[in-house]
mmCIF file of C-alpha atoms in Angstrom:
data_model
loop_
_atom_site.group_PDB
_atom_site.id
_atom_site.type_symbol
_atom_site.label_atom_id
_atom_site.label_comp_id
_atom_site.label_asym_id
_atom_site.label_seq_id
_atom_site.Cartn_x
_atom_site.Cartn_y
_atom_site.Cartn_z
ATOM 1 C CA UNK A 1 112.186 110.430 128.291
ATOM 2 C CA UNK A 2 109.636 113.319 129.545
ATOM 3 C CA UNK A 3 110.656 116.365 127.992
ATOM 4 C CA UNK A 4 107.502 118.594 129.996
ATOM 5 C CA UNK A 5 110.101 120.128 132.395
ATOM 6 C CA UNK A 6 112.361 121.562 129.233
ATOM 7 C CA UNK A 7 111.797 125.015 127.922
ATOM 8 C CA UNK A 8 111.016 125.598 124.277
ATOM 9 C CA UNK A 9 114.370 125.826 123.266
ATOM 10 C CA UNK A 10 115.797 123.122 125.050
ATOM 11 C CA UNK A 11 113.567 120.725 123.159
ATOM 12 C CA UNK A 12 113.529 122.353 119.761
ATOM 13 C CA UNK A 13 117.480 121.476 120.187
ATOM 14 C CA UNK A 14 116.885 118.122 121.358
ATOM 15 C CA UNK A 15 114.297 116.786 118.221
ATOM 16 C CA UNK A 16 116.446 118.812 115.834
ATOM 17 C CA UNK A 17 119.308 116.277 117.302
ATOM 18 C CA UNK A 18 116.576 113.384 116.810
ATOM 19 C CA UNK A 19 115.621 114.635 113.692
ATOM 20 C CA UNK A 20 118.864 114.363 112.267
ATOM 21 C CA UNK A 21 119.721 110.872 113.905
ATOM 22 C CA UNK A 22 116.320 109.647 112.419
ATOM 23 C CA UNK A 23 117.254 111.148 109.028
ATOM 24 C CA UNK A 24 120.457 109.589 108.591
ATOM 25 C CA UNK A 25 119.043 106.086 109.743
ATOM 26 C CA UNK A 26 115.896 106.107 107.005
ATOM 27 C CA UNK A 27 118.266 106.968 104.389
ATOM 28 C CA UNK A 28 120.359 103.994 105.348
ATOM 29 C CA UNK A 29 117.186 101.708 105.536
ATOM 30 C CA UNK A 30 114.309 103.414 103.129
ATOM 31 C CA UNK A 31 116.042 105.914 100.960
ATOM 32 C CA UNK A 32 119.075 104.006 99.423
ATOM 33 C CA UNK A 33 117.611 100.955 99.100
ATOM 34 C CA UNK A 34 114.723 102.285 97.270
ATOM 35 C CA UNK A 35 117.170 103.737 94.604
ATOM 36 C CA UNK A 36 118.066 100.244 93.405
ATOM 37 C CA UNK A 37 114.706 98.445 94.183
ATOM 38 C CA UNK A 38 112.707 101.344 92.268
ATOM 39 C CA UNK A 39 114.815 101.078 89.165
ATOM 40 C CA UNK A 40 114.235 97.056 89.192
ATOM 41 C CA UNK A 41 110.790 96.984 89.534
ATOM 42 C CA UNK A 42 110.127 100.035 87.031
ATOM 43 C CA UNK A 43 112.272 97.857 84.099
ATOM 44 C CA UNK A 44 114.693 99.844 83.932
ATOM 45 C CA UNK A 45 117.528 97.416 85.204
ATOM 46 C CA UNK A 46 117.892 94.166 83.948
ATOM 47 C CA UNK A 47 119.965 92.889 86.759
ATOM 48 C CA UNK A 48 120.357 92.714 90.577
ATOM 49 C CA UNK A 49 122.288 96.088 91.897
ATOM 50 C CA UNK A 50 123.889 93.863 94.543
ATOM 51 C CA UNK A 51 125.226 91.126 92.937
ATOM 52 C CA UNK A 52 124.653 91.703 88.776
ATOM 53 C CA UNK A 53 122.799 89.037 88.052
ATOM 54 C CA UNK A 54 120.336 89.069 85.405
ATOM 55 C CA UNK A 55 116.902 88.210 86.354
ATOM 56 C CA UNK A 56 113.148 88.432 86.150
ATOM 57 C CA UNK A 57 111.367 87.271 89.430
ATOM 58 C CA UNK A 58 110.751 90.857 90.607
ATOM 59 C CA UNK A 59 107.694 90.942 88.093
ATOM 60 C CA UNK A 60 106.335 87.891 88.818
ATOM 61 C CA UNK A 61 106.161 88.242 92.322
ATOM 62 C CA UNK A 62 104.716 91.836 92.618
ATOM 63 C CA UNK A 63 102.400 91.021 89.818
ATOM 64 C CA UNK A 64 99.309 89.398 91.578
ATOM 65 C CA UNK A 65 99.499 92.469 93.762
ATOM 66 C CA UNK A 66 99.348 94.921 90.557
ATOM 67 C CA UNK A 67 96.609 92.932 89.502
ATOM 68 C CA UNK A 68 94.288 94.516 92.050
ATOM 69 C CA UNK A 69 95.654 97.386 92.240
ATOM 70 C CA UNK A 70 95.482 98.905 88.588
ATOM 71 C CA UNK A 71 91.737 98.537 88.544
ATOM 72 C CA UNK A 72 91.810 101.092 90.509
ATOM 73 C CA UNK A 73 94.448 103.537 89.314
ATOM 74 C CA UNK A 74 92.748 103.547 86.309
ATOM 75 C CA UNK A 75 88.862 103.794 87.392
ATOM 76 C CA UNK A 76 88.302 105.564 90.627
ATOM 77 C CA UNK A 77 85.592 103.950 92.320
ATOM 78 C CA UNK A 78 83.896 102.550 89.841
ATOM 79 C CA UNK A 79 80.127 101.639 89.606
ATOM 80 C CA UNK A 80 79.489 98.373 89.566
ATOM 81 C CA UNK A 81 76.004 96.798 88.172
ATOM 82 C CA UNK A 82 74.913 92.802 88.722
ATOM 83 C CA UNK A 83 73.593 90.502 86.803
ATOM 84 C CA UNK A 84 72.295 87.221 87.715
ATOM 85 C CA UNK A 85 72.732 84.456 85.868
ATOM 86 C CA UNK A 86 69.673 82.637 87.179
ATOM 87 C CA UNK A 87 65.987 84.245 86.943
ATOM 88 C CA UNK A 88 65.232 83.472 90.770
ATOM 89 C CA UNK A 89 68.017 85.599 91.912
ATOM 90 C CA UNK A 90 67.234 88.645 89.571
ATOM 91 C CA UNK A 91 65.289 90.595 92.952
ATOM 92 C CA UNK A 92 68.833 90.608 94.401
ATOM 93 C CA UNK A 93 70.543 92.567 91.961
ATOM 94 C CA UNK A 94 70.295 95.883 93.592
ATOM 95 C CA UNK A 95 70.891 94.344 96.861
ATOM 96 C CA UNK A 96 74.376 92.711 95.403
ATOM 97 C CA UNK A 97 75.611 95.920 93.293
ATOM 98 C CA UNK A 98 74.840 98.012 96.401
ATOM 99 C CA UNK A 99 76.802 96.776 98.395
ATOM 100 C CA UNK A 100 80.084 95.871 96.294
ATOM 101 C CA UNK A 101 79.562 99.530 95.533
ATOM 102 C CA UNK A 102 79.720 100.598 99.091
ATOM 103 C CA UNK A 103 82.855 99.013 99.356
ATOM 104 C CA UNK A 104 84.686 100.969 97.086
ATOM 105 C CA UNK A 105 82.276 104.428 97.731
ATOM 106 C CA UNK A 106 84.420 107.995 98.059
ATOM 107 C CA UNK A 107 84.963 108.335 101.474
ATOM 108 C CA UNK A 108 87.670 110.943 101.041
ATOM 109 C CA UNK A 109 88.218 114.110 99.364
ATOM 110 C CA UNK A 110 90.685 112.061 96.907
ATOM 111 C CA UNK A 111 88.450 110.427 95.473
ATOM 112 C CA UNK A 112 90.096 107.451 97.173
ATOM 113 C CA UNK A 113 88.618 104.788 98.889
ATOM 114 C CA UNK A 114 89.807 102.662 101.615
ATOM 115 C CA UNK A 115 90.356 99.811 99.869
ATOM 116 C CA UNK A 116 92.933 101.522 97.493
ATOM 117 C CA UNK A 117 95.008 103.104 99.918
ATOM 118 C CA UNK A 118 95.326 99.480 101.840
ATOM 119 C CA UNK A 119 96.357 98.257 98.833
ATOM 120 C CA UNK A 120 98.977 100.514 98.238
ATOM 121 C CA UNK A 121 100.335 99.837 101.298
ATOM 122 C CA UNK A 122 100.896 96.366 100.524
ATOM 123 C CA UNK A 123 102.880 97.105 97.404
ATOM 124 C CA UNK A 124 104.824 99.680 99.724
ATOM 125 C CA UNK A 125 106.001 97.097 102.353
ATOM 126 C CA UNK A 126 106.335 94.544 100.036
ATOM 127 C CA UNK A 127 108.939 96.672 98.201
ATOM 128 C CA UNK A 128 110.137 98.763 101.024
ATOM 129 C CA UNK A 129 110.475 97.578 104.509
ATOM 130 C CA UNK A 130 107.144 98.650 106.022
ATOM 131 C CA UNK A 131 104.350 100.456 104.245
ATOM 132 C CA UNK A 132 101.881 102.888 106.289
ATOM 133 C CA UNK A 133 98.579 104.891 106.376
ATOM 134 C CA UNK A 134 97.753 108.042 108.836
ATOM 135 C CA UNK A 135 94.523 109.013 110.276
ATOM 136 C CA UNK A 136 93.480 112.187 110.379
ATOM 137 C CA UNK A 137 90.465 114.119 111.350
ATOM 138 C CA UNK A 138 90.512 117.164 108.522
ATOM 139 C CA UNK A 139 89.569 120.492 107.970
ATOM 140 C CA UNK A 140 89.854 123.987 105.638
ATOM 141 C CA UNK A 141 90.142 127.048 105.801
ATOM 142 C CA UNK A 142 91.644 130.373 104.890
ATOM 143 C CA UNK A 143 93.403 133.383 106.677
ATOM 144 C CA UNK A 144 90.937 136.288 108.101
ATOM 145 C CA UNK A 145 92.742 139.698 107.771
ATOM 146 C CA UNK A 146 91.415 142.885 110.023
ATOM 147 C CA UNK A 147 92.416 146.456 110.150
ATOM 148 C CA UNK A 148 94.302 146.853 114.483
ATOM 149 C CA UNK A 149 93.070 149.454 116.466
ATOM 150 C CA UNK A 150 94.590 152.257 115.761
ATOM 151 C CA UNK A 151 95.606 155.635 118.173
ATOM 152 C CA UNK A 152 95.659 158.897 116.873
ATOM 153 C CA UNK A 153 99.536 158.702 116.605
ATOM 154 C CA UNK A 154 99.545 155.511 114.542
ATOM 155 C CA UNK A 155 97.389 157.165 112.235
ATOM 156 C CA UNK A 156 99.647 160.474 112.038
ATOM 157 C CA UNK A 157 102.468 158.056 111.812
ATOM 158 C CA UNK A 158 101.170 156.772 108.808
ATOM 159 C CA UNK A 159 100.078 159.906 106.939
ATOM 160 C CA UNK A 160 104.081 160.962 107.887
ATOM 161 C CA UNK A 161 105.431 157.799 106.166
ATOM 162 C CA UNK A 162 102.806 157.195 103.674
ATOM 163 C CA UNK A 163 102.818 153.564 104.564
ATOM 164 C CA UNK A 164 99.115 151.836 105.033
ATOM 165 C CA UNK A 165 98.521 150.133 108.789
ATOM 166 C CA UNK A 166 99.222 146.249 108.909
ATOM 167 C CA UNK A 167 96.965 143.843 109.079
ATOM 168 C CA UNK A 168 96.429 141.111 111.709
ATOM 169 C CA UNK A 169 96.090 137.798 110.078
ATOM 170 C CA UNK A 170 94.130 135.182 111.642
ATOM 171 C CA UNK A 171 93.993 131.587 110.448
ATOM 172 C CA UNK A 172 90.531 130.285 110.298
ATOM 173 C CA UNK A 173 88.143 126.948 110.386
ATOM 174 C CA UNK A 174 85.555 126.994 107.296
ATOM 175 C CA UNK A 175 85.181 123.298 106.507
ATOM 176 C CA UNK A 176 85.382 120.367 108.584
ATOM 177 C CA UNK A 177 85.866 117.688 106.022
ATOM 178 C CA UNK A 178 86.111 114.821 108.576
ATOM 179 C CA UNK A 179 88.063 111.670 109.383
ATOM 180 C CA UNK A 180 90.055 110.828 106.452
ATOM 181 C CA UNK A 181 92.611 107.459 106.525
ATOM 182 C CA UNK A 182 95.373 107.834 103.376
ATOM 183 C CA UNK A 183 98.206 106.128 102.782
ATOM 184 C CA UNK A 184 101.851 107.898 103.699
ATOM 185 C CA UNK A 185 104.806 107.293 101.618
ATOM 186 C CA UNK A 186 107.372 105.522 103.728
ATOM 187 C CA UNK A 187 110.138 107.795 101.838
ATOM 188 C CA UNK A 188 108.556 110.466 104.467
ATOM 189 C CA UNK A 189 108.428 108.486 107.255
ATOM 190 C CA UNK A 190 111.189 108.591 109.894
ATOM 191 C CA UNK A 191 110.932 106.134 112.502
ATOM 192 C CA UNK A 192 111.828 105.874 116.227
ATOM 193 C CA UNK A 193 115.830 104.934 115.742
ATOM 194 C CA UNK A 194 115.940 103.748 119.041
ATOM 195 C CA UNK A 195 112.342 101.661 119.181
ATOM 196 C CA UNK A 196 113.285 97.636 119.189
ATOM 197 C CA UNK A 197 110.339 96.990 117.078
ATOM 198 C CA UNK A 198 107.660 99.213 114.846
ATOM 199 C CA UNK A 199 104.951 99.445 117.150
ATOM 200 C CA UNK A 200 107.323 100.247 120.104
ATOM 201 C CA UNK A 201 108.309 103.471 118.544
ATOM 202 C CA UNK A 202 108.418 106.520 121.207
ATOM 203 C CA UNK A 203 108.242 108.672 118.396
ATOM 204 C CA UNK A 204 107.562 109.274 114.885
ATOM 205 C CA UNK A 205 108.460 111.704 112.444
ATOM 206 C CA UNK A 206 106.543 112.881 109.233
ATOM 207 C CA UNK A 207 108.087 114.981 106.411
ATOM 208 C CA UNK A 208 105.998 116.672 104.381
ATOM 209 C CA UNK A 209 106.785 119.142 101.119
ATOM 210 C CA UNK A 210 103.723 121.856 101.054
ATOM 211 C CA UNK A 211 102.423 124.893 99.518
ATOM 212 C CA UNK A 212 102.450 127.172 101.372
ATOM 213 C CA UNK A 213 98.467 127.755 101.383
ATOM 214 C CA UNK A 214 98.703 124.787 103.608
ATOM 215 C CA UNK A 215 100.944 126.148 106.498
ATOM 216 C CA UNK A 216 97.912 128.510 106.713
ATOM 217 C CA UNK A 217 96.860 126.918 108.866
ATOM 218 C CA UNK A 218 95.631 127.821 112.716
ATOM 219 C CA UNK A 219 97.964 125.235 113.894
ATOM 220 C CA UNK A 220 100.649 126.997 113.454
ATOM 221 C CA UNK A 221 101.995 130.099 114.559
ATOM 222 C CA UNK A 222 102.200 132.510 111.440
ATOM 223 C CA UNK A 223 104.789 135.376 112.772
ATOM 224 C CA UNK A 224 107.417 132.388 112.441
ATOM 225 C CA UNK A 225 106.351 131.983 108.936
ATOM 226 C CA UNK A 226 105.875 135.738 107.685
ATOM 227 C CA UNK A 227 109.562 136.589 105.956
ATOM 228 C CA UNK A 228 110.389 132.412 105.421
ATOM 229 C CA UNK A 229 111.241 131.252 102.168
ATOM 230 C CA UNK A 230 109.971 128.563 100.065
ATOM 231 C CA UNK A 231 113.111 125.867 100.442
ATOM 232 C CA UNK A 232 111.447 122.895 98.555
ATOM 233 C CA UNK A 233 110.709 121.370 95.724
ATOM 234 C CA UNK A 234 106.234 120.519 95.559
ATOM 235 C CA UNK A 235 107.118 117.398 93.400
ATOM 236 C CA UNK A 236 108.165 113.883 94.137
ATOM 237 C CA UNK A 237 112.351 113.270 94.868
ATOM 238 C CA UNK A 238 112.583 110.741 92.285
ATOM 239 C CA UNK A 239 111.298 112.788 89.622
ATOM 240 C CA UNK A 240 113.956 115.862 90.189
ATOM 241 C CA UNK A 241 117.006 113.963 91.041
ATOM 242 C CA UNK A 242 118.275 116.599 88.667
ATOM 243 C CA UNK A 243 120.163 119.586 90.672
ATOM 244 C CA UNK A 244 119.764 121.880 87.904
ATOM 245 C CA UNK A 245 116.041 120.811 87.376
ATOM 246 C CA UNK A 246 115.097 120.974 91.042
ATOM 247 C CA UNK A 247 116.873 125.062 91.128
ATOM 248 C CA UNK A 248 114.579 125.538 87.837
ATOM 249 C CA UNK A 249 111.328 124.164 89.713
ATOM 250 C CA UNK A 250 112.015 126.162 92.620
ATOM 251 C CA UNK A 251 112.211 129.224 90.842
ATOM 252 C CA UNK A 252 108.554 128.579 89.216
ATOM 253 C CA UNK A 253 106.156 129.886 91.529
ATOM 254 C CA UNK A 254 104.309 126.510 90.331
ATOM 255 C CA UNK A 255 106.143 124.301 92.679
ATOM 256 C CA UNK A 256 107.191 126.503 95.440
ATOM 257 C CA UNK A 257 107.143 125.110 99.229
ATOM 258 C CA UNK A 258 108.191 124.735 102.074
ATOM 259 C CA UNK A 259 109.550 121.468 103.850
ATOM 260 C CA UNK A 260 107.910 120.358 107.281
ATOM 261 C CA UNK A 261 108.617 117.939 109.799
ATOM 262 C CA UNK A 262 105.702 116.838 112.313
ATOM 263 C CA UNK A 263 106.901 115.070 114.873
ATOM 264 C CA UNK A 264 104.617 112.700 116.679
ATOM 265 C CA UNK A 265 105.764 112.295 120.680
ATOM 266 C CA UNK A 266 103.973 109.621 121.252
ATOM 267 C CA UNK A 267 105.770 108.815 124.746
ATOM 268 C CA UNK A 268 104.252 111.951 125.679
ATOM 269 C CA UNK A 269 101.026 112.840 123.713
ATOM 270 C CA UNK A 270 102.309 116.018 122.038
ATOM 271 C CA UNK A 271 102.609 117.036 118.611
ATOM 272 C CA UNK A 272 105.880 119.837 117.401
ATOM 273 C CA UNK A 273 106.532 121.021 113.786
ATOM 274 C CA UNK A 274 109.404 122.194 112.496
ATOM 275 C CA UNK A 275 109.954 123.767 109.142
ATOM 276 C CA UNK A 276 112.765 123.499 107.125
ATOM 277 C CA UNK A 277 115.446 127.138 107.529
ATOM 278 C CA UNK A 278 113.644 128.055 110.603
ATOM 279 C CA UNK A 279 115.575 127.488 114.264
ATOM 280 C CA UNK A 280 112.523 126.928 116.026
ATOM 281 C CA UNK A 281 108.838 125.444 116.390
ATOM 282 C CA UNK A 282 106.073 126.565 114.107
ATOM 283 C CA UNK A 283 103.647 124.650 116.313
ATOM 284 C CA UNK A 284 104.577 123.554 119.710
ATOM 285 C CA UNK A 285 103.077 120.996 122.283
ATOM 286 C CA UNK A 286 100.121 120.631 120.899
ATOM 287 C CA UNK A 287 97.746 117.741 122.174
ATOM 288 C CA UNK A 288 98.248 114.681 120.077
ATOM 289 C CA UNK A 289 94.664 113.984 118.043
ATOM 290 C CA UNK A 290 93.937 110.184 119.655
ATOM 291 C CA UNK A 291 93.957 109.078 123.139
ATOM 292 C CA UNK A 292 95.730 106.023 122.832
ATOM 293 C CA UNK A 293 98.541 104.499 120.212
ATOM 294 C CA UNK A 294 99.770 106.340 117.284
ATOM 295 C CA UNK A 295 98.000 107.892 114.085
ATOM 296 C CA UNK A 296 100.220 105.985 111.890
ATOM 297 C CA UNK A 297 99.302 102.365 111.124
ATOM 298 C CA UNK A 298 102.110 99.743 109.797
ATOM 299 C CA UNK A 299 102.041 96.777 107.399
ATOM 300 C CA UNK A 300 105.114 94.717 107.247
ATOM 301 C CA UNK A 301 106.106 91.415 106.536
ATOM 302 C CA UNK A 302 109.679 90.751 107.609
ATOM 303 C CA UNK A 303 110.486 91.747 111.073
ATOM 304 C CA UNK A 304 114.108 92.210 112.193
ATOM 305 C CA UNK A 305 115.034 91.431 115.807
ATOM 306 C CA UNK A 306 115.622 94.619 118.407
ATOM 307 C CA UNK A 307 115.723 96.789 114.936
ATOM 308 C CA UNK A 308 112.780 99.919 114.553
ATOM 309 C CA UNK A 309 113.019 98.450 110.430
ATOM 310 C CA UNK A 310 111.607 95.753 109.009
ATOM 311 C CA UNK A 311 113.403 93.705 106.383
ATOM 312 C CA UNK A 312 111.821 94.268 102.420
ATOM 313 C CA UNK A 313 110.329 90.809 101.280
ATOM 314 C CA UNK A 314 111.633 91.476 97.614
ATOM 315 C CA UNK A 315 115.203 91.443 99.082
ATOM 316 C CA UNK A 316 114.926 87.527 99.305
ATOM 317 C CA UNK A 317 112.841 87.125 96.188
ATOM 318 C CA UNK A 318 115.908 89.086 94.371
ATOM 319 C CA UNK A 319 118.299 86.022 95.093
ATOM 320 C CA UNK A 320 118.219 82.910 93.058
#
């Protein structure tokens, strides 16, 4: 459906209807069953949620994926040195450690490399129905403030009221940091509810909880954002399932921010984002980053028919 012919607040009211939609659907499929999967695979239930069995397969099949995984949790990027075993091949030592080492080389801010994110994305969809990583081409920057021109009666205004002039605040580039590829928790990721298959989605939308450093951004328009305030929590859901401990963390200046959705219209090649307490766009029809496809990739293993959601491969382990 082409939205170009609807004014700004038509189709603020028409993805705040998808949004919601959307929401309700990855709760459904993402969010509630990741409360009972989470608290299987983490130990801390010794029996199937659904039917009460007791059990221990869950370990032994996500295992061989931990395996290769942990490495790297717990060493980022290591450097790795060879060592032949055979005198003849010693002059291909720095050859060998080279390139193993290029292979897991920084090629993010993070610290992260490739390799680890993909791998974390595997554990995701093997867990959840679909795990996924975003492409992005990034940059920093800061806010540039400068004194308006003033008239003669501005400035006698202000010597009458005592109150200094305003400044104009413009968000600027200082840093391009580059093309960056990171896995996206799937908890954040709300899919097309009306696609008949992942990669058939029209849309996609991407929650995000941020400081609010980051919405200083020149993406977005920053009058919208001037008297908004913080509405989320800057630490993960499952770790402040607590009412009384998420009111605490809001109140520390700490873990202050905001909540964001960016929707992706793919159909159309447009980019909107909405922030949470705020009845309209804080960046509007942009031009989507890539010319063709989406900036979210998928893994998945267990595909559904005419359904957006794959099916989680550890639901079937889970049986006996």
């Amino acid at each position: 459906m082409s939205l170009k012919d609807k004014s700004r607040e038509e189709q603020f009211s028409i993805w705040k209807k998808r949004l919601k939609l959307a929401e309700e659907l990855h709760k459904e499929r993402v969010f509630d069953w990741a409360d009972k999967i989470f608290l299987e695979y983490a130990g801390e239930n010794k029996m199937n949620l659904d039917t009460n069995e007791r059990y221990t397969q869950i370990a032994q099949v996500i295992i061989s994926v931990e395996e290769t995984i942990q490495p790297h949790l717990f060493y980022k990027n290591p450097t790795i040195f060879a060592k032949s075993k055979k005198p003849e091949w010693e002059k291909r030592e720095p050859l060998v450690a080279a390139v193993i080492n290029h292979e897991y080389s920084d090629i993010k801010a993070s610290g992260h490399s490739i390799e680890l994110e993909n791998e974390l994305v595997i554990l995701d969809a093997r867990l959840l129905p679909f795990g996924c990583t975003k492409t992005t081409w990034e940059v920093e920057g800061g806010i540039l403030k400068e004194k308006p021109d003033q008239t003669m009666l501005d400035k006698f205004k202000g010597v009458l009221t005592g109150r200094p002039p305003e400044f104009i605040e413009t968000p600027v580039i200082e840093t391009e940091i580059g093309h960056m590829t990171e896995r996206v928790n799937p908890l954040d990721v709300y899919l097309d509810y009306s696609a008949s298959h992942l990669t058939k989605q029209k849309f996609t939308i991407h929650r995000m909880h941020v400081p609010k450093e980051k919405l200083q951004n020149s993406r977005y328009e920053q009058d919208k954002l001037k008297d908004l305030e913080p509405n989320s929590v800057l630490i993960s859901d499952y770790k402040t399932k607590n009412r009384d401990e998420q009111e605490r963390l809001l109140n520390d200046p700490d873990f202050k921010g905001f909540t964001i959705y960016e929707i992706h219209d793919i159909e159309n090649r447009l980019i909107h984002t909405m922030v949470k307490g705020l009845n309209d766009f804080i960046e509007f029809a942009s031009p989507y980053p890539i010319a063709e496809g989406s900036q979210f990739s998928y893994c998945w293993f267990i595909e559904k028919p005419n359904d957006v959601y794959p099916l989680p491969p550890i639901k079937f382990y889970r049986k006996r």
